[in-house]
């Protein structure tokens, strides 16, 4: 095992529950449009905050229904992964960031970042939405959204290797921690087994 845990040293969970994730998205609806799309990108893709900040217009595949991220924790550049997102979220990205027009340019939007923020600003925006959603604790972070995505995938019976691919994990053992989900998520999985 790689040492990644879903609980901190005090036994506090480091992931959002489905209800908290929904509350986060609801609170984001009242934020400026760019904040809303950033938060949605984290929720619907499980990407790392830096990966979201490096997302460019040309890597939003409106027809394919995916966002294409460069996996930044790989030892070499140029390793990409495509993560499917809900069509309604793609429509929102298109409207807020004017993607169809940007993609008609000669460069097709290559190098046009979606959010011109530094990492600290992005982190602050997410934390502001967490606070507005009345979510606090070690899970009230962008990483908590990433963990929530992993648990959502596993609890929705997405094959573990697909969750691994979407999160950009090199080792399936890293992704396997989401199969160890506890609490309400474990109860839901157990009900499917015995129900």
Coordinates of C-alpha atoms in Angstrom, one line a residue:
X1 CA 0.0 0.0 0.0
X2 CA 1.2 3.5 -0.8
X3 CA 0.3 5.1 2.5
X4 CA -2.6 7.2 1.2
X5 CA -5.5 7.2 3.7
X6 CA -9.1 8.3 3.7
X7 CA -8.8 9.4 7.4
X8 CA -6.3 11.8 9.1
X9 CA -4.3 11.0 12.2
X10 CA -7.3 12.0 14.4
X11 CA -9.7 9.7 12.6
X12 CA -11.4 12.5 10.7
X13 CA -12.5 11.6 7.1
X14 CA -10.7 13.4 4.3
X15 CA -13.5 13.1 1.7
X16 CA -16.9 14.7 1.2
X17 CA -20.0 12.6 1.5
X18 CA -22.5 12.7 -1.4
X19 CA -24.7 15.2 0.6
X20 CA -21.7 17.5 1.2
X21 CA -20.7 17.2 -2.5
X22 CA -24.2 18.2 -3.5
X23 CA -24.2 21.1 -1.0
X24 CA -20.8 22.2 -2.4
X25 CA -22.2 22.3 -5.9
X26 CA -25.4 24.1 -4.7
X27 CA -23.3 26.8 -2.9
X28 CA -21.1 27.2 -6.1
X29 CA -24.3 28.2 -8.0
X30 CA -24.2 31.5 -6.1
X31 CA -20.6 32.2 -6.9
X32 CA -19.2 34.0 -9.9
X33 CA -19.4 31.9 -13.1
X34 CA -15.7 31.2 -13.3
X35 CA -15.7 29.9 -9.7
X36 CA -18.7 27.8 -10.4
X37 CA -17.1 26.1 -13.4
X38 CA -13.8 25.6 -11.5
X39 CA -15.6 23.9 -8.7
X40 CA -17.7 21.8 -11.1
X41 CA -14.5 20.7 -12.8
X42 CA -13.0 19.4 -9.5
X43 CA -16.3 17.6 -8.6
X44 CA -17.0 16.0 -11.9
X45 CA -13.4 14.9 -12.8
X46 CA -11.6 14.4 -9.5
X47 CA -8.6 16.2 -11.0
X48 CA -5.9 17.8 -8.9
X49 CA -6.2 21.6 -8.4
X50 CA -3.1 22.2 -10.5
X51 CA -4.4 20.0 -13.3
X52 CA -7.6 22.0 -13.4
X53 CA -5.6 25.3 -13.6
X54 CA -3.6 23.9 -16.6
X55 CA -6.8 22.9 -18.5
X56 CA -6.9 24.7 -21.8
X57 CA -9.8 25.3 -24.2
X58 CA -8.5 22.8 -26.8
X59 CA -8.6 20.0 -24.2
X60 CA -12.3 20.4 -23.6
X61 CA -13.8 17.9 -26.1
X62 CA -17.4 19.1 -26.4
X63 CA -18.3 16.4 -29.0
X64 CA -16.6 13.6 -27.1
X65 CA -18.0 14.7 -23.7
X66 CA -14.6 14.7 -21.9
X67 CA -12.1 17.0 -20.4
X68 CA -8.5 16.0 -21.2
X69 CA -5.9 16.6 -18.4
X70 CA -2.2 16.3 -18.4
X71 CA -1.3 14.0 -15.5
X72 CA 1.1 16.2 -13.6
X73 CA 2.4 13.7 -11.1
X74 CA 3.9 11.5 -13.8
X75 CA 7.7 11.5 -14.2
X76 CA 7.4 12.7 -17.8
X77 CA 5.3 15.3 -19.5
X78 CA 2.8 14.5 -22.1
X79 CA 0.8 11.9 -20.2
X80 CA -2.9 12.7 -20.7
X81 CA -6.2 11.2 -19.5
X82 CA -9.7 11.9 -20.7
X83 CA -12.4 12.1 -18.0
X84 CA -16.1 12.0 -19.1
X85 CA -18.3 14.7 -17.6
X86 CA -22.1 15.3 -17.6
X87 CA -23.4 17.0 -20.8
X88 CA -25.0 19.8 -18.8
X89 CA -21.7 20.6 -17.3
X90 CA -20.0 20.8 -20.7
X91 CA -22.8 23.2 -21.8
X92 CA -22.0 25.4 -18.8
X93 CA -18.3 25.3 -19.5
X94 CA -19.0 26.3 -23.1
X95 CA -21.3 29.2 -22.1
X96 CA -19.1 30.6 -19.4
X97 CA -15.8 30.2 -21.2
X98 CA -17.1 30.8 -24.8
X99 CA -15.5 27.6 -25.9
X100 CA -17.1 27.2 -29.3
X101 CA -15.8 30.7 -30.4
X102 CA -12.4 30.1 -28.9
X103 CA -12.1 26.7 -30.7
X104 CA -12.8 28.4 -34.0
X105 CA -9.7 30.4 -33.8
X106 CA -6.7 29.4 -35.8
X107 CA -5.0 27.9 -32.8
X108 CA -8.2 26.1 -31.7
X109 CA -7.8 27.4 -28.2
X110 CA -4.4 25.8 -27.7
X111 CA -2.7 27.4 -24.7
X112 CA -5.9 29.3 -23.7
X113 CA -6.3 28.4 -20.0
X114 CA -9.8 28.2 -18.6
X115 CA -8.9 30.0 -15.3
X116 CA -6.1 32.6 -15.1
X117 CA -5.6 32.1 -11.4
X118 CA -2.6 31.0 -9.3
X119 CA -2.9 27.9 -7.2
X120 CA -3.4 30.0 -4.0
X121 CA -6.4 31.9 -5.5
X122 CA -7.9 28.6 -6.7
X123 CA -7.5 27.0 -3.3
X124 CA -9.1 30.1 -1.7
X125 CA -12.1 30.0 -4.0
X126 CA -12.8 26.4 -3.2
X127 CA -12.5 27.0 0.5
X128 CA -14.9 29.9 0.2
X129 CA -17.5 27.7 -1.4
X130 CA -16.9 25.0 1.3
X131 CA -17.6 27.6 3.9
X132 CA -20.7 28.8 2.1
X133 CA -21.9 25.2 2.0
X134 CA -21.2 24.9 5.8
X135 CA -18.6 22.2 5.2
X136 CA -15.6 22.2 7.6
X137 CA -12.9 19.8 8.6
X138 CA -10.0 18.1 6.9
X139 CA -12.2 17.1 4.0
X140 CA -13.2 20.7 3.1
X141 CA -10.5 21.0 0.5
X142 CA -9.9 20.4 -3.2
X143 CA -8.3 17.0 -2.2
X144 CA -11.5 16.2 -0.3
X145 CA -13.4 16.6 -3.7
X146 CA -10.8 14.3 -5.4
X147 CA -11.4 11.7 -2.7
X148 CA -15.1 12.1 -3.1
X149 CA -14.9 11.5 -6.8
X150 CA -13.0 8.2 -6.2
X151 CA -15.6 7.0 -3.7
X152 CA -18.4 8.1 -6.0
X153 CA -16.9 6.1 -8.8
X154 CA -16.4 2.9 -6.7
X155 CA -19.9 3.2 -5.1
X156 CA -21.4 3.6 -8.5
X157 CA -19.8 0.3 -9.6
X158 CA -17.4 1.9 -12.0
X159 CA -14.6 -0.7 -12.5
X160 CA -11.6 0.2 -10.4
X161 CA -9.3 0.4 -13.4
X162 CA -11.5 3.1 -14.9
X163 CA -11.5 5.1 -11.7
X164 CA -7.7 4.7 -11.7
X165 CA -7.5 6.0 -15.3
X166 CA -9.7 9.0 -14.6
X167 CA -7.8 10.0 -11.5
X168 CA -4.4 9.5 -13.2
X169 CA -3.1 7.0 -10.6
X170 CA -0.1 5.0 -11.8
X171 CA -0.8 2.2 -9.3
X172 CA -4.1 0.4 -8.9
X173 CA -3.3 0.0 -5.2
X174 CA -3.6 3.8 -4.8
X175 CA -7.1 3.7 -6.3
X176 CA -8.1 0.7 -4.2
X177 CA -8.3 2.8 -1.1
X178 CA -11.7 4.0 -2.4
X179 CA -13.0 0.4 -2.3
X180 CA -12.3 0.6 1.5
X181 CA -15.0 3.4 1.9
X182 CA -16.8 3.3 5.2
X183 CA -19.8 4.8 6.8
X184 CA -22.8 5.4 4.6
X185 CA -20.9 4.5 1.5
X186 CA -20.0 1.0 2.9
X187 CA -23.6 0.5 4.0
X188 CA -24.8 1.3 0.5
X189 CA -22.3 -1.2 -1.0
X190 CA -23.3 -3.8 1.6
X191 CA -27.0 -3.3 0.8
X192 CA -26.3 -4.1 -2.8
X193 CA -24.5 -7.3 -1.7
X194 CA -27.2 -8.5 0.5
X195 CA -30.2 -6.9 -1.2

